[in-house]
C-alpha cells in the first residue's frame, strides 16, 4: 500500500512523500513529483533512510525517568500516562508558585519537525504564560544579522534562476545540504549562466564550476572586500540604488578601499 505523506524533518522544503507500507511496516519512502512542483520528487538521503530510524534497535519507545544522580545514566521506564501526568503536575506547580515566565520551553524544529513546530506545543506554552526563547544560537544570530544587513529578503525564487547570467555559490555545498537548489542552478547554466564557487573544498558543485576559488579557510571576507572595492573603482556599483536602499555605503567603500585584488591574492 502506498500512502501520501509529507516529510516530518526540520527542513523548509517540506517534501511530498509516497510511503510504502507492507504488513503495517514502512518499507520504502519515495518523493512525489506531481504533488510538489519545487522539489519534483527529489528527496534527501535523510528522509529516504527514515525507516532505519523508525525501526532502529536503539530507538527509545517509551518515556524514561532519571532515578539516579545526573550523569549516572540510570533511568526507569514510565507509561505514557505517568509521564504526561508528571510533566503536567510540575508545569502547573511551577506556574502557580513562580509564575508562567519561570517556564522556559526549549524546543525547536530539530525536535519538532518543520511542519509541526509552533503548533500544539506553542498553544500549550502560550496558555501557561511561559517565557519565549530565541531558540538556538545559530538561528537567532544569523537571522538577526541577515535582517540587519539585507532587510527582509526571502531569497531568490527557484523559477528566477534561469534568468541569471552569473550564479555565485559562496561557502555552501548544495549537493549535500541544499539538494533542491541544484536543479535551478543547472537550469541557469543550461540557459548560459556562468557558475562561480568560492569554497576551500573541492565539493561536487565546485568540480562543475566554471571558476572555483579555493580560498584559505577564514579569508573569504578578504575576497568580499576586494570585490566590493573593484565594483566601486570600476564604476559598476549602482550608487543610485545604494542611495535609495542602503545606509553607510560610503563607509563600506572606505573600508574596502585598501583591499586591491593584488593584496587580496596574497592572503
XYZ file of N, CA and C in Angstrom:
801
model
N 0.848 -1.193 0.000
C 0.000 0.000 0.000
C 0.881 1.240 0.000
N 0.524 2.207 -0.823
C 1.271 3.459 -0.896
C 0.432 4.572 -0.277
N 1.037 5.284 0.680
C 0.334 6.306 1.448
C 0.970 7.665 1.171
N 0.190 8.670 0.736
C 0.748 10.016 0.561
C 1.053 10.648 1.910
N 2.175 11.352 1.985
C 2.569 11.966 3.251
C 3.454 13.167 2.954
N 4.040 13.731 4.013
C 4.956 14.864 3.881
C 6.118 14.660 4.835
N 7.257 15.196 4.497
C 8.462 14.994 5.294
C 8.317 15.645 6.665
N 8.629 14.921 7.749
C 8.488 15.470 9.097
C 9.755 16.125 9.626
N 10.820 16.179 8.837
C 12.104 16.655 9.343
C 12.176 18.182 9.342
N 13.222 18.700 9.984
C 13.407 20.141 10.138
C 14.032 20.715 8.869
N 13.196 20.974 7.887
C 13.667 21.493 6.605
C 12.526 22.271 5.963
N 12.785 23.465 5.446
C 11.699 24.274 4.881
C 11.163 23.762 3.551
N 11.814 22.780 2.935
C 11.353 22.318 1.628
C 10.068 21.503 1.717
N 9.824 20.870 2.872
C 8.559 20.165 3.122
C 8.167 19.253 1.961
N 9.021 18.302 1.663
C 8.828 17.428 0.507
C 7.564 16.584 0.624
N 6.894 16.420 -0.501
C 5.789 15.468 -0.580
C 6.375 14.068 -0.712
N 5.767 13.120 -0.008
C 6.303 11.762 0.038
C 5.252 10.738 -0.368
N 5.742 9.617 -0.820
C 4.912 8.442 -1.042
C 5.523 7.314 -0.212
N 4.793 6.889 0.813
C 5.300 5.910 1.769
C 4.707 4.541 1.453
N 5.577 3.577 1.244
C 5.130 2.204 1.003
C 5.020 1.472 2.332
N 3.837 0.932 2.611
C 3.570 0.216 3.860
C 3.191 -1.223 3.522
N 3.901 -2.156 4.125
C 3.620 -3.579 3.923
C 3.467 -4.261 5.272
N 2.318 -4.882 5.481
C 2.030 -5.585 6.735
C 2.224 -4.674 7.951
N 1.781 -3.418 7.806
C 1.834 -2.486 8.915
C 3.191 -1.863 9.167
N 4.170 -2.073 8.296
C 5.505 -1.504 8.467
C 5.883 -0.675 7.240
N 6.565 0.432 7.505
C 7.079 1.257 6.416
C 8.283 0.544 5.802
N 8.231 0.301 4.520
C 9.328 -0.402 3.856
C 10.102 0.479 2.881
N 9.498 1.595 2.456
C 10.168 2.434 1.470
C 9.562 3.826 1.482
N 10.394 4.821 1.247
C 9.923 6.206 1.146
C 10.461 6.806 -0.149
N 9.566 7.339 -0.954
C 9.933 7.995 -2.208
C 9.350 9.402 -2.229
N 9.920 10.250 -3.076
C 9.338 11.556 -3.314
C 8.262 11.469 -4.379
N 7.402 12.477 -4.411
C 6.342 12.515 -5.423
C 6.496 13.769 -6.272
N 6.689 13.584 -7.550
C 6.928 14.697 -8.463
C 5.683 15.548 -8.678
N 4.505 14.909 -8.733
C 3.297 15.625 -9.130
C 2.725 16.500 -8.029
N 3.047 16.229 -6.755
C 2.430 16.991 -5.667
C 3.301 18.132 -5.148
N 4.532 18.242 -5.639
C 5.391 19.335 -5.190
C 6.215 19.830 -6.377
N 5.794 20.933 -6.993
C 6.483 21.408 -8.197
C 7.882 21.946 -7.924
N 8.215 22.200 -6.661
C 9.541 22.724 -6.329
C 10.542 21.593 -6.153
N 10.197 20.627 -5.315
C 11.141 19.545 -5.034
C 11.117 18.463 -6.107
N 10.021 18.370 -6.864
C 9.917 17.492 -8.028
C 10.278 16.038 -7.721
N 9.927 15.576 -6.544
C 10.141 14.177 -6.207
C 11.544 13.822 -5.774
N 12.425 14.803 -5.705
C 13.823 14.572 -5.333
C 13.949 14.750 -3.825
N 14.208 13.674 -3.084
C 14.284 13.753 -1.624
C 15.689 13.411 -1.154
N 16.020 13.871 0.045
C 17.363 13.665 0.582
C 17.505 12.266 1.187
N 18.760 11.879 1.414
C 19.041 10.556 1.985
C 18.506 10.438 3.402
N 18.409 11.570 4.093
C 17.977 11.524 5.491
C 16.546 11.005 5.617
N 15.645 11.526 4.804
C 14.259 11.046 4.895
C 14.082 9.728 4.146
N 14.883 9.504 3.123
C 14.787 8.224 2.410
C 15.146 7.066 3.339
N 16.082 7.319 4.262
C 16.506 6.289 5.215
C 15.721 6.353 6.528
N 14.638 7.125 6.546
C 13.871 7.295 7.783
C 13.360 5.972 8.363
N 12.997 4.982 7.556
C 12.594 3.701 8.153
C 13.668 3.072 9.030
N 14.944 3.296 8.704
C 16.018 2.762 9.545
C 15.966 3.370 10.938
N 15.621 4.660 11.008
C 15.486 5.321 12.304
C 14.208 4.876 13.005
N 13.153 4.737 12.237
C 11.864 4.355 12.801
C 11.933 2.993 13.476
N 12.648 2.072 12.863
C 12.714 0.706 13.394
C 14.092 0.374 13.973
N 14.888 1.398 14.260
C 16.220 1.171 14.808
C 16.185 0.484 16.165
N 17.148 -0.399 16.400
C 17.176 -1.168 17.644
C 17.402 -0.279 18.868
N 18.059 0.860 18.698
C 18.376 1.736 19.821
C 17.324 2.824 20.027
N 16.273 2.811 19.243
C 15.237 3.831 19.399
C 14.501 3.640 20.724
N 14.325 4.736 21.451
C 13.595 4.708 22.721
C 12.102 4.778 22.416
N 11.354 3.796 22.869
C 9.939 3.678 22.519
C 9.000 4.058 23.651
N 9.535 4.395 24.812
C 8.683 4.738 25.948
C 9.376 5.809 26.777
N 8.618 6.584 27.550
C 9.226 7.609 28.390
C 10.172 6.984 29.416
N 11.246 7.704 29.728
C 12.220 7.250 30.719
C 12.427 8.356 31.748
N 12.476 7.993 33.024
C 12.691 8.962 34.091
C 14.011 8.661 34.790
N 14.802 9.712 34.993
C 16.065 9.526 35.698
C 15.805 9.218 37.168
N 16.440 8.173 37.664
C 16.284 7.786 39.070
C 17.601 7.880 39.827
N 18.707 8.001 39.120
C 19.995 8.171 39.774
C 20.422 9.623 39.744
N 21.673 9.862 40.094
C 22.220 11.212 40.027
C 22.483 11.587 38.572
N 22.513 12.884 38.309
C 22.803 13.335 36.956
C 24.173 12.807 36.523
N 24.216 12.291 35.339
C 25.464 11.758 34.818
C 25.633 10.271 35.009
N 24.846 9.676 35.904
C 24.968 8.239 36.135
C 24.318 7.414 35.026
N 23.367 8.016 34.330
C 22.705 7.300 33.250
C 21.770 6.214 33.717
N 21.143 6.427 34.886
C 20.226 5.427 35.428
C 18.796 5.922 35.232
N 18.012 5.193 34.467
C 16.640 5.578 34.164
C 15.722 4.379 34.365
N 14.454 4.692 34.570
C 13.457 3.633 34.621
C 12.294 4.020 33.711
N 11.665 3.053 33.073
C 10.576 3.359 32.144
C 9.306 3.783 32.871
N 8.553 4.661 32.215
C 7.239 5.088 32.693
C 6.226 4.824 31.589
N 4.967 4.706 31.974
C 3.915 4.661 30.963
C 3.718 6.074 30.424
N 3.094 6.175 29.268
C 2.842 7.497 28.707
C 1.946 8.321 29.627
N 0.966 7.702 30.235
C 0.076 8.429 31.129
C 0.832 8.936 32.342
N 1.730 8.119 32.899
C 2.531 8.556 34.039
C 3.414 9.741 33.654
N 4.049 9.659 32.499
C 4.955 10.721 32.071
C 4.202 12.026 31.829
N 3.059 11.943 31.156
C 2.272 13.148 30.880
C 1.749 13.759 32.173
N 1.291 12.924 33.092
C 0.771 13.422 34.373
C 1.875 14.089 35.177
N 3.075 13.496 35.191
C 4.192 14.077 35.932
C 4.605 15.420 35.345
N 4.696 15.490 34.005
C 5.072 16.746 33.364
C 4.024 17.826 33.620
N 2.749 17.466 33.514
C 1.677 18.434 33.746
C 1.696 18.932 35.186
N 1.922 18.025 36.129
C 1.947 18.392 37.548
C 3.055 19.405 37.825
N 4.237 19.152 37.274
C 5.362 20.054 37.541
C 5.206 21.391 36.817
N 4.617 21.379 35.642
C 4.367 22.636 34.946
C 3.391 23.508 35.728
N 2.316 22.909 36.208
C 1.311 23.662 36.962
C 1.893 24.146 38.283
N 2.658 23.299 38.969
C 3.274 23.698 40.237
C 4.218 24.879 40.033
N 5.017 24.829 38.981
C 5.958 25.920 38.700
C 5.220 27.208 38.380
N 4.180 27.111 37.561
C 3.405 28.308 37.214
C 2.751 28.911 38.445
N 2.143 28.066 39.286
C 1.426 28.571 40.450
C 2.369 29.177 41.484
N 3.564 28.645 41.576
C 4.495 29.126 42.603
C 5.315 30.321 42.136
N 5.792 30.279 40.887
C 6.723 31.308 40.420
C 6.172 32.167 39.274
N 5.045 31.784 38.714
C 4.516 32.480 37.543
C 4.901 31.763 36.266
N 4.130 32.016 35.224
C 4.341 31.314 33.963
C 5.698 31.559 33.340
N 6.281 32.749 33.557
C 7.553 33.064 32.923
C 8.706 32.244 33.481
N 8.485 31.550 34.591
C 9.518 30.658 35.127
C 9.656 29.396 34.285
N 8.735 29.174 33.373
C 8.793 28.023 32.468
C 9.445 28.471 31.166
N 10.512 27.798 30.784
C 11.219 28.135 29.550
C 11.179 26.937 28.602
N 10.321 26.961 27.597
C 10.255 25.834 26.650
C 11.458 25.847 25.718
N 12.208 24.775 25.720
C 13.359 24.663 24.826
C 13.063 23.576 23.803
N 12.425 23.968 22.743
C 12.108 23.036 21.662
C 12.251 23.803 20.360
N 12.572 23.074 19.317
C 12.859 23.751 18.057
C 12.564 22.808 16.907
N 12.829 23.259 15.706
C 12.496 22.466 14.538
C 13.159 21.105 14.531
N 14.387 21.037 15.044
C 15.088 19.769 15.022
C 14.398 18.690 15.809
N 13.693 19.079 16.856
C 12.989 18.095 17.670
C 11.515 17.988 17.293
N 10.955 19.041 16.730
C 9.535 19.034 16.382
C 9.280 18.624 14.937
N 10.141 19.030 14.048
C 9.870 18.879 12.628
C 9.300 20.176 12.082
N 9.660 20.522 10.864
C 9.308 21.828 10.315
C 7.806 22.039 10.223
N 7.062 21.003 9.857
C 5.624 21.155 9.666
C 4.840 21.148 10.966
N 5.452 20.653 12.042
C 4.708 20.529 13.298
C 5.147 21.508 14.370
N 6.279 22.182 14.180
C 6.730 23.097 15.223
C 5.781 24.287 15.336
N 5.736 24.848 16.528
C 4.893 26.017 16.802
C 3.422 25.745 16.491
N 2.949 24.574 16.847
C 1.533 24.264 16.673
C 0.925 24.005 18.050
N 0.634 22.758 18.385
C 0.029 22.488 19.694
C 0.991 22.789 20.832
N 2.300 22.635 20.605
C 3.259 22.961 21.661
C 3.223 24.458 21.971
N 3.120 25.281 20.917
C 3.038 26.724 21.130
C 1.763 27.088 21.884
N 0.653 26.452 21.540
C -0.610 26.711 22.232
C -0.486 26.389 23.717
N 0.142 25.258 24.035
C 0.315 24.863 25.431
C 1.090 25.920 26.205
N 2.235 26.332 25.685
C 3.076 27.261 26.431
C 2.489 28.671 26.455
N 1.739 29.044 25.426
C 1.040 30.330 25.468
C -0.004 30.328 26.587
N -0.724 29.234 26.705
C -1.750 29.130 27.749
C -1.122 29.194 29.146
N 0.083 28.651 29.272
C 0.771 28.678 30.568
C 1.415 30.033 30.851
N 1.506 30.896 29.842
C 2.175 32.179 30.019
C 3.675 32.037 30.113
N 4.225 31.022 29.449
C 5.653 30.724 29.552
C 6.497 31.791 28.857
N 7.777 31.817 29.232
C 8.727 32.707 28.574
C 8.911 32.279 27.127
N 9.388 33.199 26.328
C 9.685 32.873 24.938
C 11.195 32.851 24.755
N 11.661 31.937 23.936
C 13.089 31.732 23.741
C 13.450 32.015 22.287
N 14.612 32.644 22.103
C 15.074 32.917 20.747
C 15.618 31.672 20.066
N 15.410 30.547 20.693
C 15.783 29.239 20.164
C 17.304 29.091 20.083
N 17.777 28.431 19.046
C 19.186 28.073 19.014
C 20.068 29.287 18.762
N 21.334 29.153 19.141
C 22.294 30.231 18.949
C 22.442 30.559 17.460
N 22.501 29.524 16.620
C 22.747 29.771 15.195
C 21.571 30.491 14.547
N 20.348 30.074 14.844
C 19.189 30.657 14.178
C 18.980 32.110 14.593
N 19.058 32.381 15.890
C 18.818 33.742 16.364
C 19.885 34.701 15.853
N 21.146 34.272 15.902
C 22.244 35.150 15.496
C 22.232 35.408 13.992
N 22.122 34.352 13.216
C 22.157 34.538 11.765
C 20.912 35.247 11.253
N 19.763 34.948 11.857
C 18.541 35.619 11.438
C 18.601 37.113 11.690
N 19.093 37.505 12.869
C 19.214 38.928 13.197
C 20.242 39.610 12.306
N 21.362 38.926 12.055
C 22.403 39.509 11.208
C 21.906 39.697 9.778
N 21.223 38.696 9.248
C 20.719 38.799 7.879
C 19.688 39.917 7.751
N 18.820 40.040 8.754
C 17.810 41.094 8.717
C 18.462 42.466 8.789
N 19.496 42.598 9.644
C 20.181 43.874 9.766
C 20.961 44.256 8.522
N 21.546 43.264 7.850
C 22.361 43.536 6.672
C 21.528 43.734 5.409
N 20.547 42.865 5.226
C 19.848 42.827 3.946
C 18.390 43.257 4.012
N 17.860 43.439 5.239
C 16.438 43.677 5.354
C 15.689 42.375 5.187
N 14.395 42.459 4.994
C 13.596 41.249 4.833
C 13.731 40.754 3.399
N 14.477 39.680 3.238
C 14.695 39.124 1.911
C 14.545 37.614 2.000
N 13.547 37.086 1.340
C 13.243 35.665 1.446
C 14.146 34.795 0.586
N 14.966 35.393 -0.249
C 15.816 34.611 -1.131
C 15.325 34.672 -2.562
N 16.070 34.039 -3.433
C 15.754 34.053 -4.860
C 14.802 32.905 -5.176
N 13.715 33.205 -5.826
C 12.763 32.167 -6.221
C 13.423 31.219 -7.217
N 13.131 29.946 -7.080
C 13.758 28.954 -7.950
C 13.494 29.235 -9.424
N 12.289 29.707 -9.741
C 11.974 29.927 -11.159
C 12.643 31.177 -11.729
N 13.378 31.931 -10.882
C 14.141 33.071 -11.384
C 15.551 32.678 -11.833
N 16.014 31.517 -11.420
C 17.393 31.120 -11.722
C 17.706 31.073 -13.217
N 16.799 30.571 -14.069
C 17.142 30.534 -15.497
C 17.430 31.903 -16.100
N 16.996 32.977 -15.442
C 17.258 34.322 -15.952
C 18.614 34.855 -15.507
N 19.301 34.124 -14.635
C 20.587 34.591 -14.114
C 21.677 34.476 -15.176
N 22.604 35.411 -15.143
C 23.773 35.332 -16.019
C 25.007 34.853 -15.264
N 24.958 34.988 -13.931
C 26.068 34.539 -13.096
C 25.500 34.010 -11.787
N 25.899 32.810 -11.409
C 25.498 32.214 -10.139
C 26.751 32.039 -9.296
N 26.744 32.616 -8.098
C 27.880 32.506 -7.185
C 27.456 31.668 -5.986
N 28.117 30.553 -5.785
C 27.874 29.690 -4.628
C 29.009 29.951 -3.651
N 28.672 30.640 -2.564
C 29.696 31.150 -1.645
C 29.657 30.349 -0.340
N 30.617 29.451 -0.179
C 30.774 28.747 1.091
C 29.634 27.824 1.447
N 28.964 27.255 0.480
C 27.919 26.280 0.785
C 28.037 25.109 -0.183
N 27.405 24.024 0.185
C 27.540 22.792 -0.580
C 26.151 22.238 -0.877
N 25.444 22.830 -1.836
C 24.045 22.443 -2.054
C 23.857 20.980 -2.435
N 24.869 20.348 -2.996
C 24.724 18.938 -3.351
C 24.508 18.065 -2.126
N 24.893 18.596 -0.946
C 24.736 17.852 0.305
C 23.703 18.501 1.218
N 23.774 19.821 1.360
C 22.948 20.495 2.362
C 21.845 21.364 1.774
N 21.649 21.312 0.472
C 20.563 22.079 -0.144
C 20.233 21.501 -1.498
N 19.844 20.229 -1.507
C 19.762 19.489 -2.764
C 18.770 20.077 -3.758
N 17.740 20.761 -3.265
C 16.738 21.290 -4.195
C 17.195 22.574 -4.874
N 18.381 23.065 -4.490
C 18.958 24.210 -5.181
C 19.748 23.772 -6.416
N 20.120 22.503 -6.467
C 20.951 22.020 -7.573
C 20.232 22.107 -8.923
N 18.984 21.628 -9.066
C 18.318 21.748 -10.375
C 18.158 23.190 -10.867
N 17.775 24.173 -10.014
C 17.708 25.548 -10.516
C 19.060 26.088 -10.977
N 20.135 25.720 -10.261
C 21.465 26.150 -10.701
C 21.789 25.546 -12.064
N 21.453 24.284 -12.236
C 21.701 23.640 -13.523
C 20.852 24.268 -14.623
N 19.616 24.648 -14.280
C 18.759 25.320 -15.262
C 19.367 26.647 -15.697
N 19.963 27.368 -14.738
C 20.629 28.626 -15.073
C 21.818 28.376 -15.998
N 22.585 27.334 -15.710
C 23.743 27.018 -16.555
C 23.298 26.597 -17.958
N 22.216 25.837 -18.015
C 21.701 25.426 -19.322
C 21.268 26.635 -20.153
N 20.861 27.712 -19.445
C 20.440 28.934 -20.136
C 21.608 29.870 -20.428
N 22.835 29.431 -20.070
C 24.013 30.220 -20.406
C 24.707 30.900 -19.251
N 24.233 30.724 -18.027
C 24.857 31.380 -16.879
C 26.202 30.740 -16.551
N 27.110 31.540 -16.021
C 28.382 31.046 -15.514
C 28.229 30.730 -14.030
N 28.983 29.739 -13.574
C 28.926 29.313 -12.176
C 30.280 29.522 -11.526
N 30.289 30.294 -10.438
C 31.496 30.530 -9.647
C 31.263 29.973 -8.255
N 32.205 29.187 -7.761
C 32.102 28.593 -6.428
C 33.289 29.043 -5.596
N 32.990 29.601 -4.436
C 34.024 30.028 -3.506
C 33.972 29.096 -2.301
N 34.941 28.204 -2.192
C 34.934 27.190 -1.139
C 36.329 26.587 -1.039
N 36.864 26.442 0.181
C 38.183 25.807 0.310
C 38.196 24.368 -0.187
N 37.043 23.730 -0.174
C 36.968 22.314 -0.537
C 36.541 22.134 -1.990
N 36.967 21.022 -2.549
C 36.540 20.671 -3.906
C 35.237 19.892 -3.815
N 34.160 20.601 -3.504
C 32.845 19.981 -3.354
C 32.326 19.540 -4.722
N 31.275 18.722 -4.742
C 30.737 18.303 -6.046
C 30.386 19.467 -6.963
N 29.792 20.524 -6.409
C 29.412 21.642 -7.273
C 30.631 22.458 -7.678
N 31.667 22.473 -6.814
C 32.900 23.175 -7.169
C 33.567 22.519 -8.373
N 33.478 21.207 -8.449
C 34.080 20.483 -9.569
C 33.357 20.767 -10.884
N 32.122 21.238 -10.803
C 31.349 21.540 -12.005
C 31.434 23.012 -12.395
N 32.062 23.823 -11.558
C 32.030 25.275 -11.740
C 32.884 25.721 -12.925
N 32.496 26.855 -13.502
C 33.337 27.498 -14.499
C 34.574 28.088 -13.842
N 34.418 28.515 -12.592
C 35.546 29.040 -11.827
C 35.392 28.625 -10.376
N 36.378 27.897 -9.858
C 36.395 27.512 -8.448
C 37.510 28.285 -7.766
N 37.158 29.049 -6.735
C 38.132 29.814 -5.959
C 38.341 29.108 -4.624
N 39.383 28.276 -4.498
C 39.615 27.534 -3.247
C 40.374 28.380 -2.231
N 39.716 29.383 -1.690
C 40.370 30.310 -0.766
C 40.755 29.587 0.521
N 41.711 30.164 1.231
C 42.076 29.610 2.526
C 40.915 29.808 3.502
N 40.677 28.843 4.377
C 39.570 28.984 5.341
C 39.679 30.282 6.130
N 38.573 30.996 6.230
C 38.529 32.229 7.009
C 38.940 33.472 6.254
N 39.299 33.345 4.977
C 39.742 34.521 4.221
C 38.711 35.004 3.211
N 37.510 34.462 3.254
C 36.518 34.892 2.265
C 36.089 36.334 2.475
N 36.252 36.875 3.690
C 35.952 38.291 3.912
C 36.865 39.161 3.059
N 38.113 38.760 2.931
C 39.055 39.498 2.093
C 38.587 39.496 0.638
N 38.115 38.360 0.180
C 37.589 38.280 -1.186
C 36.414 39.240 -1.353
N 35.525 39.251 -0.371
C 34.358 40.132 -0.443
C 34.778 41.598 -0.509
N 35.731 41.986 0.330
C 36.190 43.380 0.333
C 36.849 43.743 -0.997
N 37.628 42.820 -1.552
C 38.278 43.093 -2.834
C 37.251 43.237 -3.953
N 36.220 42.417 -3.933
C 35.166 42.518 -4.946
C 34.418 43.838 -4.796
N 34.118 44.214 -3.543
C 33.425 45.483 -3.298
C 34.261 46.648 -3.813
N 35.559 46.627 -3.509
C 36.436 47.699 -3.988
C 36.432 47.763 -5.512
N 36.510 46.607 -6.150
C 36.537 46.569 -7.611
C 35.246 47.141 -8.200
N 34.118 46.841 -7.582
C 32.843 47.365 -8.074
C 32.804 48.888 -7.992
N 33.303 49.425 -6.880
C 33.281 50.884 -6.721
C 34.284 51.563 -7.653
N 35.507 51.052 -7.712
C 36.538 51.723 -8.508
C 36.292 51.601 -10.007
N 35.613 50.545 -10.420
C 35.343 50.368 -11.850
C 34.068 51.074 -12.297
N 33.339 51.655 -11.342
C 32.106 52.348 -11.675
C 30.910 51.444 -11.876
N 31.043 50.173 -11.501
C 29.933 49.238 -11.696
C 29.006 49.141 -10.491
N 29.340 49.801 -9.400
C 28.421 49.857 -8.265
C 27.270 50.805 -8.602
N 26.064 50.394 -8.319
C 24.878 51.198 -8.623
C 24.662 52.184 -7.477
N 25.286 53.336 -7.582
C 25.233 54.313 -6.492
C 23.825 54.866 -6.280
N 23.061 55.025 -7.329
C 21.684 55.498 -7.162
C 20.873 54.501 -6.343
N 21.044 53.230 -6.637
C 20.340 52.187 -5.882
C 20.786 52.204 -4.422
N 22.087 52.340 -4.191
C 22.605 52.371 -2.823
C 22.076 53.578 -2.061
N 21.980 54.710 -2.734
C 21.458 55.909 -2.075
C 20.010 55.715 -1.636
N 19.243 54.978 -2.430
C 17.826 54.787 -2.120
C 17.585 53.675 -1.098
N 18.386 52.632 -1.136
C 18.034 51.427 -0.389
C 19.075 50.979 0.636
N 20.208 51.658 0.734
C 21.252 51.223 1.665
C 21.652 52.367 2.583
N 22.280 52.018 3.675
C 22.826 53.020 4.587
C 24.318 52.763 4.755
N 25.075 53.841 4.860
C 26.513 53.801 5.134
C 27.297 53.073 4.044
N 26.817 53.150 2.812
C 27.567 52.551 1.710
C 28.915 53.237 1.528
N 28.963 54.538 1.826
C 30.229 55.261 1.704
C 31.262 54.730 2.693
N 30.805 54.342 3.890
C 31.725 53.770 4.868
C 32.241 52.414 4.394
N 31.356 51.622 3.804
C 31.781 50.334 3.259
C 32.823 50.539 2.165
N 32.615 51.539 1.334
C 33.580 51.824 0.272
C 34.940 52.180 0.859
N 34.954 52.962 1.931
C 36.221 53.328 2.575
C 36.898 52.106 3.189
N 36.111 51.234 3.824
C 36.688 50.048 4.456
C 37.285 49.093 3.422
N 36.668 49.058 2.247
C 37.150 48.148 1.208
C 38.305 48.729 0.404
N 38.506 50.039 0.487
C 39.482 50.714 -0.369
C 40.892 50.120 -0.318
N 41.411 49.703 0.856
C 42.788 49.165 0.880
C 42.934 47.803 0.211
N 41.824 47.121 -0.038
C 41.909 45.731 -0.480
C 41.870 45.624 -2.000
N 43.027 45.897 -2.585
C 43.161 45.702 -4.025
C 43.140 44.208 -4.335
N 42.912 43.886 -5.599
C 42.915 42.478 -5.986
C 44.275 41.842 -5.732
N 45.345 42.595 -5.978
C 46.688 42.057 -5.750
C 46.925 41.780 -4.273
N 46.492 42.698 -3.418
C 46.681 42.484 -1.981
C 45.865 41.289 -1.502
N 44.621 41.199 -1.967
C 43.770 40.084 -1.550
C 44.362 38.749 -1.987
N 44.997 38.731 -3.152
C 45.557 37.483 -3.668
C 46.707 36.974 -2.813
N 47.309 37.850 -2.020
C 48.426 37.439 -1.164
C 47.972 36.830 0.155
N 46.689 36.952 0.484
C 46.195 36.486 1.788
C 45.914 34.984 1.736
